[in-house]
PDB file of N, CA and C in Angstrom:
ATOM      1  N   MET A   8     176.415 134.537 117.084  1.00 47.00           N
ATOM      2  CA  MET A   8     175.436 133.679 117.700  1.00 47.00           C
ATOM      3  C   MET A   8     174.230 133.474 116.796  1.00 47.00           C
ATOM      4  N   THR A   9     173.849 134.478 116.068  1.00 55.00           N
ATOM      5  CA  THR A   9     172.722 134.392 115.144  1.00 55.00           C
ATOM      6  C   THR A   9     173.020 133.372 114.052  1.00 55.00           C
ATOM      7  N   LYS A  10     174.251 133.357 113.609  1.00 63.00           N
ATOM      8  CA  LYS A  10     174.635 132.395 112.585  1.00 63.00           C
ATOM      9  C   LYS A  10     174.494 130.979 113.106  1.00 63.00           C
ATOM     10  N   THR A  11     174.860 130.745 114.304  1.00 74.00           N
ATOM     11  CA  THR A  11     174.766 129.424 114.901  1.00 74.00           C
ATOM     12  C   THR A  11     173.301 128.973 115.000  1.00 74.00           C
ATOM     13  N   VAL A  12     172.447 129.855 115.418  1.00 72.00           N
ATOM     14  CA  VAL A  12     171.024 129.517 115.513  1.00 72.00           C
ATOM     15  C   VAL A  12     170.468 129.216 114.117  1.00 72.00           C
ATOM     16  N   LYS A  13     170.884 130.014 113.137  1.00 77.00           N
ATOM     17  CA  LYS A  13     170.437 129.797 111.771  1.00 77.00           C
ATOM     18  C   LYS A  13     170.936 128.442 111.242  1.00 77.00           C
ATOM     19  N   GLU A  14     172.185 128.111 111.519  1.00 76.00           N
ATOM     20  CA  GLU A  14     172.743 126.826 111.108  1.00 76.00           C
ATOM     21  C   GLU A  14     171.995 125.670 111.783  1.00 76.00           C
ATOM     22  N   ILE A  15     171.722 125.837 113.065  1.00 73.00           N
ATOM     23  CA  ILE A  15     170.989 124.802 113.803  1.00 73.00           C
ATOM     24  C   ILE A  15     169.603 124.604 113.201  1.00 73.00           C
ATOM     25  N   GLU A  16     168.944 125.696 112.847  1.00 79.00           N
ATOM     26  CA  GLU A  16     167.618 125.607 112.238  1.00 79.00           C
ATOM     27  C   GLU A  16     167.690 124.911 110.878  1.00 79.00           C
ATOM     28  N   GLN A  17     168.729 125.220 110.101  1.00 81.00           N
ATOM     29  CA  GLN A  17     168.901 124.567 108.802  1.00 81.00           C
ATOM     30  C   GLN A  17     169.144 123.067 108.980  1.00 81.00           C
ATOM     31  N   ILE A  18     170.010 122.753 109.928  1.00 80.00           N
ATOM     32  CA  ILE A  18     170.290 121.344 110.209  1.00 80.00           C
ATOM     33  C   ILE A  18     169.012 120.628 110.662  1.00 80.00           C
ATOM     34  N   GLN A  19     168.247 121.303 111.503  1.00 81.00           N
ATOM     35  CA  GLN A  19     166.987 120.724 111.978  1.00 81.00           C
ATOM     36  C   GLN A  19     166.008 120.518 110.821  1.00 81.00           C
ATOM     37  N   ASP A  20     165.974 121.480 109.910  1.00 83.00           N
ATOM     38  CA  ASP A  20     165.120 121.344 108.723  1.00 83.00           C
ATOM     39  C   ASP A  20     165.542 120.134 107.877  1.00 83.00           C
ATOM     40  N   ILE A  21     166.855 119.994 107.720  1.00 82.00           N
ATOM     41  CA  ILE A  21     167.373 118.849 106.957  1.00 82.00           C
ATOM     42  C   ILE A  21     167.006 117.542 107.658  1.00 82.00           C
ATOM     43  N   ILE A  22     167.189 117.496 108.957  1.00 81.00           N
ATOM     44  CA  ILE A  22     166.847 116.298 109.739  1.00 81.00           C
ATOM     45  C   ILE A  22     165.359 116.005 109.615  1.00 81.00           C
ATOM     46  N   ASP A  23     164.529 117.030 109.736  1.00 82.00           N
ATOM     47  CA  ASP A  23     163.074 116.844 109.611  1.00 82.00           C
ATOM     48  C   ASP A  23     162.700 116.314 108.229  1.00 82.00           C
ATOM     49  N   PHE A  24     163.360 116.864 107.204  1.00 81.00           N
ATOM     50  CA  PHE A  24     163.093 116.422 105.835  1.00 81.00           C
ATOM     51  C   PHE A  24     163.452 114.942 105.667  1.00 81.00           C
ATOM     52  N   ILE A  25     164.643 114.579 106.135  1.00 79.00           N
ATOM     53  CA  ILE A  25     165.093 113.184 106.033  1.00 79.00           C
ATOM     54  C   ILE A  25     164.151 112.269 106.815  1.00 79.00           C
ATOM     55  N   CYS A  26     163.777 112.678 108.009  1.00 76.00           N
ATOM     56  CA  CYS A  26     162.870 111.867 108.833  1.00 76.00           C
ATOM     57  C   CYS A  26     161.514 111.703 108.160  1.00 76.00           C
ATOM     58  N   SER A  27     161.022 112.774 107.563  1.00 76.00           N
ATOM     59  CA  SER A  27     159.714 112.683 106.907  1.00 76.00           C
ATOM     60  C   SER A  27     159.776 111.724 105.723  1.00 76.00           C
ATOM     61  N   LYS A  28     160.867 111.790 104.966  1.00 73.00           N
ATOM     62  CA  LYS A  28     161.028 110.860 103.841  1.00 73.00           C
ATOM     63  C   LYS A  28     161.160 109.437 104.353  1.00 73.00           C
ATOM     64  N   HIS A  29     161.948 109.259 105.380  1.00 74.00           N
ATOM     65  CA  HIS A  29     162.145 107.936 105.962  1.00 74.00           C
ATOM     66  C   HIS A  29     160.834 107.398 106.518  1.00 74.00           C
ATOM     67  N   GLN A  30     160.090 108.249 107.198  1.00 74.00           N
ATOM     68  CA  GLN A  30     158.816 107.827 107.782  1.00 74.00           C
ATOM     69  C   GLN A  30     157.832 107.423 106.696  1.00 74.00           C
ATOM     70  N   THR A  31     157.851 108.168 105.602  1.00 71.00           N
ATOM     71  CA  THR A  31     156.970 107.833 104.477  1.00 71.00           C
ATOM     72  C   THR A  31     157.325 106.457 103.944  1.00 71.00           C
ATOM     73  N   ASN A  32     158.611 106.178 103.777  1.00 76.00           N
ATOM     74  CA  ASN A  32     159.048 104.865 103.309  1.00 76.00           C
ATOM     75  C   ASN A  32     158.635 103.771 104.289  1.00 76.00           C
ATOM     76  N   VAL A  33     158.788 104.045 105.568  1.00 75.00           N
ATOM     77  CA  VAL A  33     158.402 103.067 106.588  1.00 75.00           C
ATOM     78  C   VAL A  33     156.895 102.835 106.528  1.00 75.00           C
ATOM     79  N   ASP A  34     156.132 103.920 106.409  1.00 80.00           N
ATOM     80  CA  ASP A  34     154.677 103.793 106.318  1.00 80.00           C
ATOM     81  C   ASP A  34     154.270 102.990 105.090  1.00 80.00           C
ATOM     82  N   ASP A  35     154.925 103.269 103.951  1.00 81.00           N
ATOM     83  CA  ASP A  35     154.630 102.526 102.723  1.00 81.00           C
ATOM     84  C   ASP A  35     154.929 101.041 102.897  1.00 81.00           C
ATOM     85  N   LYS A  36     156.064 100.744 103.509  1.00 81.00           N
ATOM     86  CA  LYS A  36     156.438  99.343 103.717  1.00 81.00           C
ATOM     87  C   LYS A  36     155.487  98.656 104.694  1.00 81.00           C
ATOM     88  N   LEU A  37     155.115  99.365 105.736  1.00 82.00           N
ATOM     89  CA  LEU A  37     154.158  98.788 106.682  1.00 82.00           C
ATOM     90  C   LEU A  37     152.816  98.537 106.011  1.00 82.00           C
ATOM     91  N   PHE A  38     152.392  99.461 105.161  1.00 86.00           N
ATOM     92  CA  PHE A  38     151.131  99.284 104.443  1.00 86.00           C
ATOM     93  C   PHE A  38     151.205  98.076 103.515  1.00 86.00           C
ATOM     94  N   LYS A  39     152.322  97.926 102.804  1.00 86.00           N
ATOM     95  CA  LYS A  39     152.490  96.776 101.919  1.00 86.00           C
ATOM     96  C   LYS A  39     152.502  95.474 102.718  1.00 86.00           C
ATOM     97  N   LEU A  40     153.176  95.468 103.860  1.00 85.00           N
ATOM     98  CA  LEU A  40     153.172  94.289 104.721  1.00 85.00           C
ATOM     99  C   LEU A  40     151.763  93.963 105.205  1.00 85.00           C
ATOM    100  N   TYR A  41     151.010  94.988 105.538  1.00 87.00           N
ATOM    101  CA  TYR A  41     149.629  94.815 105.965  1.00 87.00           C
ATOM    102  C   TYR A  41     148.790  94.207 104.839  1.00 87.00           C
ATOM    103  N   GLU A  42     148.995  94.699 103.602  1.00 90.00           N
ATOM    104  CA  GLU A  42     148.281  94.141 102.453  1.00 90.00           C
ATOM    105  C   GLU A  42     148.649  92.675 102.232  1.00 90.00           C
ATOM    106  N   ILE A  43     149.931  92.373 102.331  1.00 89.00           N
ATOM    107  CA  ILE A  43     150.392  90.997 102.153  1.00 89.00           C
ATOM    108  C   ILE A  43     149.786  90.098 103.224  1.00 89.00           C
ATOM    109  N   ARG A  44     149.763  90.577 104.457  1.00 88.00           N
ATOM    110  CA  ARG A  44     149.185  89.804 105.560  1.00 88.00           C
ATOM    111  C   ARG A  44     147.705  89.526 105.296  1.00 88.00           C
ATOM    112  N   ASN A  45     146.983  90.533 104.830  1.00 89.00           N
ATOM    113  CA  ASN A  45     145.563  90.348 104.535  1.00 89.00           C
ATOM    114  C   ASN A  45     145.353  89.341 103.413  1.00 89.00           C
ATOM    115  N   LYS A  46     146.194  89.401 102.382  1.00 90.00           N
ATOM    116  CA  LYS A  46     146.088  88.429 101.288  1.00 90.00           C
ATOM    117  C   LYS A  46     146.389  87.024 101.787  1.00 90.00           C
ATOM    118  N   MET A  47     147.386  86.900 102.649  1.00 89.00           N
ATOM    119  CA  MET A  47     147.718  85.583 103.203  1.00 89.00           C
ATOM    120  C   MET A  47     146.549  85.025 104.006  1.00 89.00           C
ATOM    121  N   LEU A  48     145.932  85.854 104.813  1.00 88.00           N
ATOM    122  CA  LEU A  48     144.772  85.410 105.589  1.00 88.00           C
ATOM    123  C   LEU A  48     143.627  84.991 104.668  1.00 88.00           C
ATOM    124  N   TYR A  49     143.416  85.759 103.618  1.00 91.00           N
ATOM    125  CA  TYR A  49     142.361  85.430 102.660  1.00 91.00           C
ATOM    126  C   TYR A  49     142.622  84.056 102.042  1.00 91.00           C
ATOM    127  N   TYR A  50     143.858  83.818 101.581  1.00 91.00           N
ATOM    128  CA  TYR A  50     144.170  82.552 100.929  1.00 91.00           C
ATOM    129  C   TYR A  50     144.197  81.396 101.922  1.00 91.00           C
ATOM    130  N   GLU A  51     144.573  81.649 103.159  1.00 88.00           N
ATOM    131  CA  GLU A  51     144.491  80.608 104.184  1.00 88.00           C
ATOM    132  C   GLU A  51     143.043  80.186 104.392  1.00 88.00           C
ATOM    133  N   ASN A  52     142.137  81.157 104.421  1.00 89.00           N
ATOM    134  CA  ASN A  52     140.713  80.850 104.573  1.00 89.00           C
ATOM    135  C   ASN A  52     140.185  80.101 103.356  1.00 89.00           C
ATOM    136  N   GLU A  53     140.602  80.515 102.167  1.00 88.00           N
ATOM    137  CA  GLU A  53     140.190  79.828 100.945  1.00 88.00           C
ATOM    138  C   GLU A  53     140.677  78.376 100.961  1.00 88.00           C
ATOM    139  N   LEU A  54     141.924  78.177 101.362  1.00 88.00           N
ATOM    140  CA  LEU A  54     142.487  76.836 101.416  1.00 88.00           C
ATOM    141  C   LEU A  54     141.744  75.973 102.422  1.00 88.00           C
ATOM    142  N   ALA A  55     141.441  76.535 103.581  1.00 85.00           N
ATOM    143  CA  ALA A  55     140.698  75.789 104.600  1.00 85.00           C
ATOM    144  C   ALA A  55     139.330  75.378 104.062  1.00 85.00           C
ATOM    145  N   GLU A  56     138.683  76.271 103.334  1.00 82.00           N
ATOM    146  CA  GLU A  56     137.368  75.962 102.763  1.00 82.00           C
ATOM    147  C   GLU A  56     137.479  74.865 101.711  1.00 82.00           C
ATOM    148  N   LEU A  57     138.516  74.943 100.884  1.00 82.00           N
ATOM    149  CA  LEU A  57     138.712  73.916  99.860  1.00 82.00           C
ATOM    150  C   LEU A  57     139.014  72.555 100.489  1.00 82.00           C
ATOM    151  N   LYS A  58     139.779  72.552 101.559  1.00 82.00           N
ATOM    152  CA  LYS A  58     140.081  71.295 102.243  1.00 82.00           C
ATOM    153  C   LYS A  58     138.822  70.653 102.800  1.00 82.00           C
ATOM    154  N   GLN A  59     137.871  71.464 103.241  1.00 77.00           N
ATOM    155  CA  GLN A  59     136.613  70.930 103.756  1.00 77.00           C
ATOM    156  C   GLN A  59     135.781  70.315 102.635  1.00 77.00           C
ATOM    157  N   GLN A  60     135.991  70.776 101.408  1.00 76.00           N
ATOM    158  CA  GLN A  60     135.219  70.280 100.270  1.00 76.00           C
ATOM    159  C   GLN A  60     135.878  69.079  99.603  1.00 76.00           C
ATOM    160  N   GLN A  61     137.104  68.773  99.974  1.00 80.00           N
ATOM    161  CA  GLN A  61     137.834  67.697  99.325  1.00 80.00           C
ATOM    162  C   GLN A  61     137.308  66.346  99.778  1.00 80.00           C
ATOM    163  N   LEU A  62     137.133  65.453  98.825  1.00 82.00           N
ATOM    164  CA  LEU A  62     136.688  64.098  99.120  1.00 82.00           C
ATOM    165  C   LEU A  62     137.843  63.131  98.865  1.00 82.00           C
ATOM    166  N   TYR A  63     137.837  62.029  99.587  1.00 83.00           N
ATOM    167  CA  TYR A  63     138.869  61.007  99.465  1.00 83.00           C
ATOM    168  C   TYR A  63     138.230  59.673  99.109  1.00 83.00           C
ATOM    169  N   LYS A  64     139.037  58.729  98.682  1.00 83.00           N
ATOM    170  CA  LYS A  64     138.530  57.399  98.352  1.00 83.00           C
ATOM    171  C   LYS A  64     137.735  56.790  99.506  1.00 83.00           C
ATOM    172  N   GLU A  65     138.223  57.047 100.699  1.00 86.00           N
ATOM    173  CA  GLU A  65     137.591  56.466 101.878  1.00 86.00           C
ATOM    174  C   GLU A  65     136.193  57.025 102.130  1.00 86.00           C
ATOM    175  N   ASP A  66     135.845  58.112 101.451  1.00 85.00           N
ATOM    176  CA  ASP A  66     134.516  58.715 101.614  1.00 85.00           C
ATOM    177  C   ASP A  66     133.453  57.999 100.783  1.00 85.00           C
ATOM    178  N   PHE A  67     133.878  57.024  99.975  1.00 87.00           N
ATOM    179  CA  PHE A  67     132.944  56.330  99.089  1.00 87.00           C
ATOM    180  C   PHE A  67     132.929  54.832  99.360  1.00 87.00           C
ATOM    181  N   ASP A  68     131.779  54.238  99.113  1.00 88.00           N
ATOM    182  CA  ASP A  68     131.660  52.782  99.064  1.00 88.00           C
ATOM    183  C   ASP A  68     131.682  52.398  97.594  1.00 88.00           C
ATOM    184  N   GLU A  69     132.398  51.320  97.277  1.00 86.00           N
ATOM    185  CA  GLU A  69     132.496  50.881  95.891  1.00 86.00           C
ATOM    186  C   GLU A  69     131.604  49.661  95.687  1.00 86.00           C
ATOM    187  N   TYR A  70     130.823  49.730  94.648  1.00 84.00           N
ATOM    188  CA  TYR A  70     129.964  48.611  94.296  1.00 84.00           C
ATOM    189  C   TYR A  70     130.274  48.205  92.872  1.00 84.00           C
ATOM    190  N   CYS A  71     130.166  46.924  92.629  1.00 84.00           N
ATOM    191  CA  CYS A  71     130.447  46.408  91.298  1.00 84.00           C
ATOM    192  C   CYS A  71     129.180  45.720  90.791  1.00 84.00           C
ATOM    193  N   GLN A  72     128.835  46.003  89.556  1.00 82.00           N
ATOM    194  CA  GLN A  72     127.699  45.321  88.943  1.00 82.00           C
ATOM    195  C   GLN A  72     128.059  45.006  87.492  1.00 82.00           C
ATOM    196  N   TYR A  73     127.381  44.052  86.961  1.00 83.00           N
ATOM    197  CA  TYR A  73     127.626  43.674  85.577  1.00 83.00           C
ATOM    198  C   TYR A  73     126.415  44.048  84.735  1.00 83.00           C
ATOM    199  N   VAL A  74     126.692  44.769  83.675  1.00 81.00           N
ATOM    200  CA  VAL A  74     125.643  45.170  82.749  1.00 81.00           C
ATOM    201  C   VAL A  74     126.047  44.666  81.368  1.00 81.00           C
ATOM    202  N   ASN A  75     125.184  43.800  80.802  1.00 85.00           N
ATOM    203  CA  ASN A  75     125.471  43.203  79.479  1.00 85.00           C
ATOM    204  C   ASN A  75     126.853  42.553  79.461  1.00 85.00           C
ATOM    205  N   GLY A  76     127.205  41.887  80.543  1.00 84.00           N
ATOM    206  CA  GLY A  76     128.471  41.169  80.609  1.00 84.00           C
ATOM    207  C   GLY A  76     129.680  42.044  80.881  1.00 84.00           C
ATOM    208  N   ARG A  77     129.467  43.332  81.049  1.00 87.00           N
ATOM    209  CA  ARG A  77     130.589  44.241  81.336  1.00 87.00           C
ATOM    210  C   ARG A  77     130.518  44.691  82.783  1.00 87.00           C
ATOM    211  N   ARG A  78     131.687  44.812  83.372  1.00 87.00           N
ATOM    212  CA  ARG A  78     131.762  45.269  84.766  1.00 87.00           C
ATOM    213  C   ARG A  78     131.585  46.785  84.822  1.00 87.00           C
ATOM    214  N   GLU A  79     130.699  47.227  85.686  1.00 86.00           N
ATOM    215  CA  GLU A  79     130.448  48.649  85.895  1.00 86.00           C
ATOM    216  C   GLU A  79     130.677  48.948  87.373  1.00 86.00           C
ATOM    217  N   ASP A  80     131.681  49.746  87.649  1.00 87.00           N
ATOM    218  CA  ASP A  80     131.928  50.139  89.040  1.00 87.00           C
ATOM    219  C   ASP A  80     131.078  51.355  89.383  1.00 87.00           C
ATOM    220  N   THR A  81     130.523  51.323  90.560  1.00 86.00           N
ATOM    221  CA  THR A  81     129.704  52.431  91.039  1.00 86.00           C
ATOM    222  C   THR A  81     130.251  52.869  92.385  1.00 86.00           C
ATOM    223  N   PHE A  82     130.344  54.163  92.569  1.00 84.00           N
ATOM    224  CA  PHE A  82     130.833  54.707  93.826  1.00 84.00           C
ATOM    225  C   PHE A  82     129.723  55.527  94.465  1.00 84.00           C
ATOM    226  N   ILE A  83     129.434  55.209  95.706  1.00 86.00           N
ATOM    227  CA  ILE A  83     128.375  55.900  96.434  1.00 86.00           C
ATOM    228  C   ILE A  83     128.999  56.541  97.665  1.00 86.00           C
ATOM    229  N   ILE A  84     128.709  57.813  97.831  1.00 85.00           N
ATOM    230  CA  ILE A  84     129.282  58.542  98.963  1.00 85.00           C
ATOM    231  C   ILE A  84     128.675  58.025 100.272  1.00 85.00           C
ATOM    232  N   LYS A  85     129.530  57.826 101.250  1.00 88.00           N
ATOM    233  CA  LYS A  85     129.078  57.277 102.533  1.00 88.00           C
ATOM    234  C   LYS A  85     128.288  58.293 103.345  1.00 88.00           C
ATOM    235  N   ASP A  86     128.808  59.497 103.419  1.00 84.00           N
ATOM    236  CA  ASP A  86     128.197  60.528 104.259  1.00 84.00           C
ATOM    237  C   ASP A  86     127.600  61.612 103.359  1.00 84.00           C
ATOM    238  N   LYS A  87     126.281  61.633 103.264  1.00 80.00           N
ATOM    239  CA  LYS A  87     125.598  62.574 102.363  1.00 80.00           C
ATOM    240  C   LYS A  87     125.850  64.037 102.750  1.00 80.00           C
ATOM    241  N   SER A  88     126.172  64.301 104.003  1.00 81.00           N
ATOM    242  CA  SER A  88     126.419  65.684 104.414  1.00 81.00           C
ATOM    243  C   SER A  88     127.676  66.240 103.738  1.00 81.00           C
ATOM    244  N   LEU A  89     128.627  65.362 103.396  1.00 78.00           N
ATOM    245  CA  LEU A  89     129.814  65.812 102.659  1.00 78.00           C
ATOM    246  C   LEU A  89     129.424  66.305 101.277  1.00 78.00           C
ATOM    247  N   TYR A  90     128.502  65.606 100.650  1.00 78.00           N
ATOM    248  CA  TYR A  90     128.053  66.001  99.319  1.00 78.00           C
ATOM    249  C   TYR A  90     127.379  67.364  99.342  1.00 78.00           C
ATOM    250  N   LYS A  91     126.613  67.610 100.375  1.00 78.00           N
ATOM    251  CA  LYS A  91     125.880  68.877 100.473  1.00 78.00           C
ATOM    252  C   LYS A  91     126.816  70.074 100.632  1.00 78.00           C
ATOM    253  N   LYS A  92     128.022  69.849 101.127  1.00 75.00           N
ATOM    254  CA  LYS A  92     128.989  70.936 101.307  1.00 75.00           C
ATOM    255  C   LYS A  92     129.709  71.304 100.020  1.00 75.00           C
ATOM    256  N   LEU A  93     129.619  70.451  99.007  1.00 77.00           N
ATOM    257  CA  LEU A  93     130.321  70.705  97.747  1.00 77.00           C
ATOM    258  C   LEU A  93     129.688  71.882  97.010  1.00 77.00           C
ATOM    259  N   PRO A  94     130.529  72.724  96.390  1.00 76.00           N
ATOM    260  CA  PRO A  94     129.979  73.867  95.656  1.00 76.00           C
ATOM    261  C   PRO A  94     129.390  73.419  94.323  1.00 76.00           C
ATOM    262  N   ASN A  95     128.519  74.224  93.780  1.00 78.00           N
ATOM    263  CA  ASN A  95     127.975  73.985  92.442  1.00 78.00           C
ATOM    264  C   ASN A  95     128.998  74.423  91.407  1.00 78.00           C
ATOM    265  N   LYS A  96     129.019  73.723  90.299  1.00 78.00           N
ATOM    266  CA  LYS A  96     129.916  74.089  89.217  1.00 78.00           C
ATOM    267  C   LYS A  96     129.328  75.300  88.501  1.00 78.00           C
ATOM    268  N   ASP A  97     130.139  76.344  88.344  1.00 76.00           N
ATOM    269  CA  ASP A  97     129.684  77.543  87.648  1.00 76.00           C
ATOM    270  C   ASP A  97     129.664  77.275  86.145  1.00 76.00           C
ATOM    271  N   VAL A  98     128.552  77.531  85.539  1.00 60.00           N
ATOM    272  CA  VAL A  98     128.433  77.363  84.093  1.00 60.00           C
ATOM    273  C   VAL A  98     128.790  78.686  83.442  1.00 60.00           C
ATOM    274  N   LYS A  99     129.761  78.621  82.526  1.00 55.00           N
ATOM    275  CA  LYS A  99     130.215  79.855  81.864  1.00 55.00           C
ATOM    276  C   LYS A  99     129.751  79.891  80.439  1.00 55.00           C
TER     277      LYS A  99
END
């Protein structure tokens, strides 16, 4: 009977070892998934911000003038609040 209890304890130790290794792998994978999810959220927010800064042809009025006999096209933004949302260019 003592041998059986000892065998059961050994088997339990093996099971515990395997479970701990498996749990560690699961935890690592969950952590990596969590990191990926956070990066996706970050880039979704970045994309949304960039979309708000994007201007289209329809955002401008086109004016044509002639200077010294040459045609000069001028584009003026219709809604000045759109211009104010644009970021400054970083000088490097």
